[in-house]
Amino acid sequence: GAVVSQHPSWVICKSGTSVKIECRSLDFQATTMFWYRQFPKQSLMLMATSNEGSKATYEQGVEKDKFLINHASLTLSTLTVTSAHPEDSSFYICSASSRQLGGNQPQHFGDGTRLSIL
Amino acid sequence: GENVEQHPSTLSVQEGDSAVIKCTYSDSASNYFPWYKQELGKRPQLIIDIRSNVGEKKDQRIAVTLNKTAKHFSLHITETQPEDSAVYFCAATSYNTDKLIFGTGTRLQVFP
């Protein structure tokens, strides 16, 4: 159980392109989804937290107009990197959790999306 | 806000030996502490977690201990195997927030 699907797994595109990444919880309803960015050999950096039906909460230093997050349903959240540039190249990972069981619940991660901007 | 420190950053052990990774946290309100294993290019996978009402939890070769007074928690892997080689992350969060604050990671290498 607790499977999170993320796609695409790998994107290469030209500078200025907008890229959409999808994150789906396949067998549970995710009340909260999280988006992380991970540079090589570094830890996961939280970018934003999204709750179904409400606006995402962005971490300090993360541009909300650059990284658009939509959490339209309890099973789907999307991250759109708008007008991507080479410095946006990174490994983006989503995770999902559910408070329906009460209290803190584990976050379950997607496989990640490796984004390369040329 | 919460800050999680993790040591060591790298750890090399011989197959069959034990490995211990330690983390400290700053926010006394934190009450949930998961550990994730991440292999190169793959997703972090939850391997064990512990809540603040418990001091120790064990699952086969993996155990986690928590000292709330000292704000320390540790991962213990016994009888290590080459397939245990990966990066391990500790994390902490409190009931008031779903946000996980991750440690900086420990690269564990188990040599045959």
PDB file of C-alpha atoms in Angstrom:
ATOM      1  CA  GLY A   1       0.000   0.000   0.000  1.00  0.00           C
ATOM      2  CA  ALA A   2       0.798   3.743   0.031  1.00  0.00           C
ATOM      3  CA  VAL A   3       2.026   4.005  -3.537  1.00  0.00           C
ATOM      4  CA  VAL A   4       2.875   7.386  -5.023  1.00  0.00           C
ATOM      5  CA  SER A   5       3.343   7.704  -8.746  1.00  0.00           C
ATOM      6  CA  GLN A   6       5.288  10.594 -10.256  1.00  0.00           C
ATOM      7  CA  HIS A   7       5.852  11.372 -13.887  1.00  0.00           C
ATOM      8  CA  PRO A   8       7.590  12.092 -16.039  1.00  0.00           C
ATOM      9  CA  SER A   9      10.689  10.482 -14.594  1.00  0.00           C
ATOM     10  CA  TRP A  10      13.024  12.375 -16.878  1.00  0.00           C
ATOM     11  CA  VAL A  11      12.686  15.603 -18.842  1.00  0.00           C
ATOM     12  CA  ILE A  12      15.140  17.387 -21.104  1.00  0.00           C
ATOM     13  CA  CYS A  13      13.965  20.636 -22.618  1.00  0.00           C
ATOM     14  CA  LYS A  14      15.098  23.978 -23.909  1.00  0.00           C
ATOM     15  CA  SER A  15      15.483  27.071 -21.784  1.00  0.00           C
ATOM     16  CA  GLY A  16      12.238  29.030 -21.549  1.00  0.00           C
ATOM     17  CA  THR A  17      10.009  25.964 -21.671  1.00  0.00           C
ATOM     18  CA  SER A  18       7.446  25.294 -18.962  1.00  0.00           C
ATOM     19  CA  VAL A  19       7.437  21.791 -17.529  1.00  0.00           C
ATOM     20  CA  LYS A  20       4.612  20.088 -15.631  1.00  0.00           C
ATOM     21  CA  ILE A  21       5.256  17.257 -13.201  1.00  0.00           C
ATOM     22  CA  GLU A  22       2.423  15.108 -11.848  1.00  0.00           C
ATOM     23  CA  CYS A  23       2.236  13.353  -8.513  1.00  0.00           C
ATOM     24  CA  ARG A  24      -0.518  10.840  -7.801  1.00  0.00           C
ATOM     25  CA  SER A  25      -1.386   8.796  -4.737  1.00  0.00           C
ATOM     26  CA  LEU A  26      -2.620   5.514  -6.188  1.00  0.00           C
ATOM     27  CA  ASP A  27      -4.151   3.674  -3.251  1.00  0.00           C
ATOM     28  CA  PHE A  28      -4.875   6.303  -0.627  1.00  0.00           C
ATOM     29  CA  GLN A  29      -6.263   9.805  -0.368  1.00  0.00           C
ATOM     30  CA  ALA A  30      -3.474  12.290   0.192  1.00  0.00           C
ATOM     31  CA  THR A  31      -4.651  15.156   2.348  1.00  0.00           C
ATOM     32  CA  THR A  32      -1.245  16.750   1.960  1.00  0.00           C
ATOM     33  CA  MET A  33       1.361  16.602  -0.765  1.00  0.00           C
ATOM     34  CA  PHE A  34       4.885  17.948  -0.634  1.00  0.00           C
ATOM     35  CA  TRP A  35       7.340  18.989  -3.289  1.00  0.00           C
ATOM     36  CA  TYR A  36      11.076  18.692  -2.748  1.00  0.00           C
ATOM     37  CA  ARG A  37      14.146  19.562  -4.716  1.00  0.00           C
ATOM     38  CA  GLN A  38      17.334  17.560  -4.356  1.00  0.00           C
ATOM     39  CA  PHE A  39      20.748  18.514  -5.687  1.00  0.00           C
ATOM     40  CA  PRO A  40      23.414  15.822  -6.193  1.00  0.00           C
ATOM     41  CA  LYS A  41      24.744  14.411  -2.927  1.00  0.00           C
ATOM     42  CA  GLN A  42      22.530  16.714  -0.887  1.00  0.00           C
ATOM     43  CA  SER A  43      19.484  16.372   1.285  1.00  0.00           C
ATOM     44  CA  LEU A  44      15.894  16.952   0.301  1.00  0.00           C
ATOM     45  CA  MET A  45      14.899  20.600   0.352  1.00  0.00           C
ATOM     46  CA  LEU A  46      11.209  21.245   0.892  1.00  0.00           C
ATOM     47  CA  MET A  47       9.835  23.661  -1.681  1.00  0.00           C
ATOM     48  CA  ALA A  48       6.155  23.750  -0.807  1.00  0.00           C
ATOM     49  CA  THR A  49       3.297  22.012   0.938  1.00  0.00           C
ATOM     50  CA  SER A  50      -0.068  21.642  -0.719  1.00  0.00           C
ATOM     51  CA  ASN A  51      -3.397  20.673   0.775  1.00  0.00           C
ATOM     52  CA  GLU A  52      -6.258  19.568  -1.415  1.00  0.00           C
ATOM     53  CA  GLY A  53      -8.430  22.455  -2.488  1.00  0.00           C
ATOM     54  CA  SER A  54      -6.292  25.224  -1.016  1.00  0.00           C
ATOM     55  CA  LYS A  55      -3.302  27.283  -2.055  1.00  0.00           C
ATOM     56  CA  ALA A  56       0.145  25.845  -1.574  1.00  0.00           C
ATOM     57  CA  THR A  57       2.401  27.087   1.192  1.00  0.00           C
ATOM     58  CA  TYR A  58       5.854  27.872  -0.123  1.00  0.00           C
ATOM     59  CA  GLU A  59       9.072  27.734   1.840  1.00  0.00           C
ATOM     60  CA  GLN A  60      11.168  30.826   2.198  1.00  0.00           C
ATOM     61  CA  GLY A  61      13.164  31.598  -0.908  1.00  0.00           C
ATOM     62  CA  VAL A  62      10.981  29.559  -3.266  1.00  0.00           C
ATOM     63  CA  GLU A  63       9.330  31.671  -5.959  1.00  0.00           C
ATOM     64  CA  LYS A  64       5.649  30.801  -6.114  1.00  0.00           C
ATOM     65  CA  ASP A  65       5.278  32.358  -9.573  1.00  0.00           C
ATOM     66  CA  LYS A  66       8.143  30.217 -10.811  1.00  0.00           C
ATOM     67  CA  PHE A  67       6.976  26.954  -9.280  1.00  0.00           C
ATOM     68  CA  LEU A  68       3.208  26.692  -9.669  1.00  0.00           C
ATOM     69  CA  ILE A  69       1.545  24.034  -7.552  1.00  0.00           C
ATOM     70  CA  ASN A  70      -1.973  22.747  -7.957  1.00  0.00           C
ATOM     71  CA  HIS A  71      -3.618  20.175  -5.697  1.00  0.00           C
ATOM     72  CA  ALA A  72      -6.976  19.752  -7.348  1.00  0.00           C
ATOM     73  CA  SER A  73      -7.969  16.441  -5.815  1.00  0.00           C
ATOM     74  CA  LEU A  74      -7.063  14.107  -2.977  1.00  0.00           C
ATOM     75  CA  THR A  75      -5.009  11.997  -5.357  1.00  0.00           C
ATOM     76  CA  LEU A  76      -3.284  14.494  -7.648  1.00  0.00           C
ATOM     77  CA  SER A  77      -0.887  17.389  -7.278  1.00  0.00           C
ATOM     78  CA  THR A  78       1.068  19.067 -10.059  1.00  0.00           C
ATOM     79  CA  LEU A  79       4.201  21.190 -10.078  1.00  0.00           C
ATOM     80  CA  THR A  80       4.802  23.434 -13.078  1.00  0.00           C
ATOM     81  CA  VAL A  81       8.237  24.928 -13.512  1.00  0.00           C
ATOM     82  CA  THR A  82       7.508  28.016 -15.577  1.00  0.00           C
ATOM     83  CA  SER A  83       9.998  29.407 -18.100  1.00  0.00           C
ATOM     84  CA  ALA A  84      12.645  26.973 -16.911  1.00  0.00           C
ATOM     85  CA  HIS A  85      16.312  27.916 -17.073  1.00  0.00           C
ATOM     86  CA  PRO A  86      19.481  25.830 -16.623  1.00  0.00           C
ATOM     87  CA  GLU A  87      19.668  26.721 -12.934  1.00  0.00           C
ATOM     88  CA  ASP A  88      16.305  24.995 -12.458  1.00  0.00           C
ATOM     89  CA  SER A  89      17.870  21.677 -13.462  1.00  0.00           C
ATOM     90  CA  SER A  90      17.524  19.331 -10.522  1.00  0.00           C
ATOM     91  CA  PHE A  91      15.841  16.223  -9.153  1.00  0.00           C
ATOM     92  CA  TYR A  92      12.269  17.040  -8.080  1.00  0.00           C
ATOM     93  CA  ILE A  93      10.467  14.615  -5.771  1.00  0.00           C
ATOM     94  CA  CYS A  94       6.931  14.663  -4.488  1.00  0.00           C
ATOM     95  CA  SER A  95       5.554  12.951  -1.432  1.00  0.00           C
ATOM     96  CA  ALA A  96       2.101  12.392  -0.031  1.00  0.00           C
ATOM     97  CA  SER A  97       0.619  11.756   3.372  1.00  0.00           C
ATOM     98  CA  SER A  98      -2.819  11.382   4.850  1.00  0.00           C
ATOM     99  CA  ARG A  99      -4.117  12.682   8.161  1.00  0.00           C
ATOM    100  CA  GLN A 100      -7.263  10.632   7.796  1.00  0.00           C
ATOM    101  CA  LEU A 101      -5.699   8.025  10.068  1.00  0.00           C
ATOM    102  CA  GLY A 102      -4.958  10.700  12.651  1.00  0.00           C
ATOM    103  CA  GLY A 103      -1.747  12.312  13.845  1.00  0.00           C
ATOM    104  CA  ASN A 104       1.506  12.330  11.953  1.00  0.00           C
ATOM    105  CA  GLN A 105       1.598   9.803   9.174  1.00  0.00           C
ATOM    106  CA  PRO A 106       4.598   8.788   7.061  1.00  0.00           C
ATOM    107  CA  GLN A 107       5.288  10.609   3.861  1.00  0.00           C
ATOM    108  CA  HIS A 108       5.454   8.313   0.865  1.00  0.00           C
ATOM    109  CA  PHE A 109       7.624   9.443  -1.999  1.00  0.00           C
ATOM    110  CA  GLY A 110       7.298   9.324  -5.743  1.00  0.00           C
ATOM    111  CA  ASP A 111      10.167   8.150  -7.939  1.00  0.00           C
ATOM    112  CA  GLY A 112      11.257  11.684  -8.698  1.00  0.00           C
ATOM    113  CA  THR A 113      11.689  13.672 -11.898  1.00  0.00           C
ATOM    114  CA  ARG A 114      15.108  14.501 -13.212  1.00  0.00           C
ATOM    115  CA  LEU A 115      14.811  17.842 -14.987  1.00  0.00           C
ATOM    116  CA  SER A 116      17.549  19.010 -17.318  1.00  0.00           C
ATOM    117  CA  ILE A 117      17.269  22.404 -18.960  1.00  0.00           C
ATOM    118  CA  LEU A 118      19.562  23.049 -21.912  1.00  0.00           C
TER     119      LEU A 118
ATOM    120  CA  GLY B   1      11.910  26.435  13.393  1.00  0.00           C
ATOM    121  CA  GLU B   2      13.110  22.864  13.574  1.00  0.00           C
ATOM    122  CA  ASN B   3      16.721  22.032  12.747  1.00  0.00           C
ATOM    123  CA  VAL B   4      17.997  18.468  12.376  1.00  0.00           C
ATOM    124  CA  GLU B   5      21.673  17.592  12.449  1.00  0.00           C
ATOM    125  CA  GLN B   6      22.928  14.210  11.298  1.00  0.00           C
ATOM    126  CA  HIS B   7      26.273  12.458  11.805  1.00  0.00           C
ATOM    127  CA  PRO B   8      28.372  11.024  10.359  1.00  0.00           C
ATOM    128  CA  SER B   9      28.134  12.193   6.765  1.00  0.00           C
ATOM    129  CA  THR B  10      29.860   9.026   5.554  1.00  0.00           C
ATOM    130  CA  LEU B  11      30.198   5.641   7.192  1.00  0.00           C
ATOM    131  CA  SER B  12      32.087   2.596   5.947  1.00  0.00           C
ATOM    132  CA  VAL B  13      31.709  -0.779   7.618  1.00  0.00           C
ATOM    133  CA  GLN B  14      32.615  -4.358   6.925  1.00  0.00           C
ATOM    134  CA  GLU B  15      29.824  -6.741   6.074  1.00  0.00           C
ATOM    135  CA  GLY B  16      28.382  -8.191   9.268  1.00  0.00           C
ATOM    136  CA  ASP B  17      29.363  -5.237  11.431  1.00  0.00           C
ATOM    137  CA  SER B  18      26.891  -2.814  12.965  1.00  0.00           C
ATOM    138  CA  ALA B  19      26.271   0.752  11.797  1.00  0.00           C
ATOM    139  CA  VAL B  20      24.947   3.617  13.890  1.00  0.00           C
ATOM    140  CA  ILE B  21      23.736   6.964  12.588  1.00  0.00           C
ATOM    141  CA  LYS B  22      22.856   9.748  14.992  1.00  0.00           C
ATOM    142  CA  CYS B  23      20.580  12.762  14.709  1.00  0.00           C
ATOM    143  CA  THR B  24      19.723  15.646  16.975  1.00  0.00           C
ATOM    144  CA  TYR B  25      16.755  17.966  16.709  1.00  0.00           C
ATOM    145  CA  SER B  26      16.051  21.373  18.155  1.00  0.00           C
ATOM    146  CA  ASP B  27      12.273  21.692  18.493  1.00  0.00           C
ATOM    147  CA  SER B  28      10.957  20.088  21.676  1.00  0.00           C
ATOM    148  CA  ALA B  29       7.495  19.933  20.048  1.00  0.00           C
ATOM    149  CA  SER B  30       8.731  17.389  17.482  1.00  0.00           C
ATOM    150  CA  ASN B  31       7.076  14.057  18.085  1.00  0.00           C
ATOM    151  CA  TYR B  32       7.550  11.949  14.968  1.00  0.00           C
ATOM    152  CA  PHE B  33      10.901  10.745  13.652  1.00  0.00           C
ATOM    153  CA  PRO B  34      11.107   8.700  10.444  1.00  0.00           C
ATOM    154  CA  TRP B  35      14.209   7.283   8.762  1.00  0.00           C
ATOM    155  CA  TYR B  36      14.501   7.009   4.995  1.00  0.00           C
ATOM    156  CA  LYS B  37      16.877   5.036   2.807  1.00  0.00           C
ATOM    157  CA  GLN B  38      17.688   6.419  -0.625  1.00  0.00           C
ATOM    158  CA  GLU B  39      19.593   4.507  -3.251  1.00  0.00           C
ATOM    159  CA  LEU B  40      21.263   6.418  -6.055  1.00  0.00           C
ATOM    160  CA  GLY B  41      18.708   8.051  -8.345  1.00  0.00           C
ATOM    161  CA  LYS B  42      15.757   6.497  -6.552  1.00  0.00           C
ATOM    162  CA  ARG B  43      13.019   7.565  -4.184  1.00  0.00           C
ATOM    163  CA  PRO B  44      13.557   7.816  -0.431  1.00  0.00           C
ATOM    164  CA  GLN B  45      11.987   4.766   1.196  1.00  0.00           C
ATOM    165  CA  LEU B  46      10.690   4.750   4.739  1.00  0.00           C
ATOM    166  CA  ILE B  47      12.534   2.043   6.665  1.00  0.00           C
ATOM    167  CA  ILE B  48      11.459   2.719  10.239  1.00  0.00           C
ATOM    168  CA  ASP B  49       9.861   5.458  12.301  1.00  0.00           C
ATOM    169  CA  ILE B  50       9.338   6.246  15.949  1.00  0.00           C
ATOM    170  CA  ARG B  51       6.946   8.453  17.866  1.00  0.00           C
ATOM    171  CA  SER B  52       7.765  10.418  20.983  1.00  0.00           C
ATOM    172  CA  ASN B  53       5.788   8.179  23.286  1.00  0.00           C
ATOM    173  CA  VAL B  54       8.206   5.312  22.592  1.00  0.00           C
ATOM    174  CA  GLY B  55      11.894   5.061  23.441  1.00  0.00           C
ATOM    175  CA  GLU B  56      12.895   2.270  21.107  1.00  0.00           C
ATOM    176  CA  LYS B  57      11.531   0.381  18.131  1.00  0.00           C
ATOM    177  CA  LYS B  58      12.969  -2.597  16.300  1.00  0.00           C
ATOM    178  CA  ASP B  59      12.267  -4.240  12.978  1.00  0.00           C
ATOM    179  CA  GLN B  60      14.523  -7.212  12.254  1.00  0.00           C
ATOM    180  CA  ARG B  61      18.052  -5.828  11.734  1.00  0.00           C
ATOM    181  CA  ILE B  62      16.992  -2.196  12.104  1.00  0.00           C
ATOM    182  CA  ALA B  63      16.296  -0.363  15.331  1.00  0.00           C
ATOM    183  CA  VAL B  64      15.712   3.244  16.277  1.00  0.00           C
ATOM    184  CA  THR B  65      16.166   4.798  19.704  1.00  0.00           C
ATOM    185  CA  LEU B  66      14.857   8.133  20.921  1.00  0.00           C
ATOM    186  CA  ASN B  67      16.046  10.250  23.846  1.00  0.00           C
ATOM    187  CA  LYS B  68      13.540  13.069  24.199  1.00  0.00           C
ATOM    188  CA  THR B  69      15.415  14.750  27.018  1.00  0.00           C
ATOM    189  CA  ALA B  70      18.585  15.055  24.997  1.00  0.00           C
ATOM    190  CA  LYS B  71      16.700  15.466  21.705  1.00  0.00           C
ATOM    191  CA  HIS B  72      18.672  12.653  20.124  1.00  0.00           C
ATOM    192  CA  PHE B  73      17.539   9.766  17.988  1.00  0.00           C
ATOM    193  CA  SER B  74      19.638   7.094  16.363  1.00  0.00           C
ATOM    194  CA  LEU B  75      19.400   4.403  13.710  1.00  0.00           C
ATOM    195  CA  HIS B  76      21.076   1.075  14.382  1.00  0.00           C
ATOM    196  CA  ILE B  77      21.660  -1.492  11.666  1.00  0.00           C
ATOM    197  CA  THR B  78      23.036  -4.848  12.756  1.00  0.00           C
ATOM    198  CA  GLU B  79      24.614  -7.578  10.626  1.00  0.00           C
ATOM    199  CA  THR B  80      25.067  -5.157   7.756  1.00  0.00           C
ATOM    200  CA  GLN B  81      24.926  -6.436   4.203  1.00  0.00           C
ATOM    201  CA  PRO B  82      26.188  -4.887   0.942  1.00  0.00           C
ATOM    202  CA  GLU B  83      22.601  -4.120  -0.056  1.00  0.00           C
ATOM    203  CA  ASP B  84      22.349  -1.828   2.973  1.00  0.00           C
ATOM    204  CA  SER B  85      24.688   0.547   1.123  1.00  0.00           C
ATOM    205  CA  ALA B  86      22.745   3.760   0.454  1.00  0.00           C
ATOM    206  CA  VAL B  87      22.178   7.247   1.797  1.00  0.00           C
ATOM    207  CA  TYR B  88      20.138   7.364   4.990  1.00  0.00           C
ATOM    208  CA  PHE B  89      18.172  10.429   6.067  1.00  0.00           C
ATOM    209  CA  CYS B  90      16.659  11.119   9.446  1.00  0.00           C
ATOM    210  CA  ALA B  91      13.773  13.552   9.783  1.00  0.00           C
ATOM    211  CA  ALA B  92      11.613  15.173  12.420  1.00  0.00           C
ATOM    212  CA  THR B  93       8.191  16.766  12.551  1.00  0.00           C
ATOM    213  CA  SER B  94       5.619  17.802  15.110  1.00  0.00           C
ATOM    214  CA  TYR B  95       1.897  17.150  15.359  1.00  0.00           C
ATOM    215  CA  ASN B  96       1.208  20.783  14.509  1.00  0.00           C
ATOM    216  CA  THR B  97       2.742  20.517  11.066  1.00  0.00           C
ATOM    217  CA  ASP B  98       3.077  17.847   8.441  1.00  0.00           C
ATOM    218  CA  LYS B  99       6.426  19.235   7.315  1.00  0.00           C
ATOM    219  CA  LEU B 100       9.381  16.916   7.612  1.00  0.00           C
ATOM    220  CA  ILE B 101      12.714  18.512   8.358  1.00  0.00           C
ATOM    221  CA  PHE B 102      15.453  16.280   7.019  1.00  0.00           C
ATOM    222  CA  GLY B 103      18.970  15.739   8.235  1.00  0.00           C
ATOM    223  CA  THR B 104      21.853  16.149   5.818  1.00  0.00           C
ATOM    224  CA  GLY B 105      22.151  12.419   5.145  1.00  0.00           C
ATOM    225  CA  THR B 106      24.673   9.665   5.816  1.00  0.00           C
ATOM    226  CA  ARG B 107      26.277   7.723   3.001  1.00  0.00           C
ATOM    227  CA  LEU B 108      26.694   4.164   4.245  1.00  0.00           C
ATOM    228  CA  GLN B 109      29.020   1.803   2.436  1.00  0.00           C
ATOM    229  CA  VAL B 110      29.107  -1.857   3.411  1.00  0.00           C
ATOM    230  CA  PHE B 111      32.134  -3.696   2.069  1.00  0.00           C
ATOM    231  CA  PRO B 112      31.920  -7.446   1.421  1.00  0.00           C
TER     232      PRO B 112
END
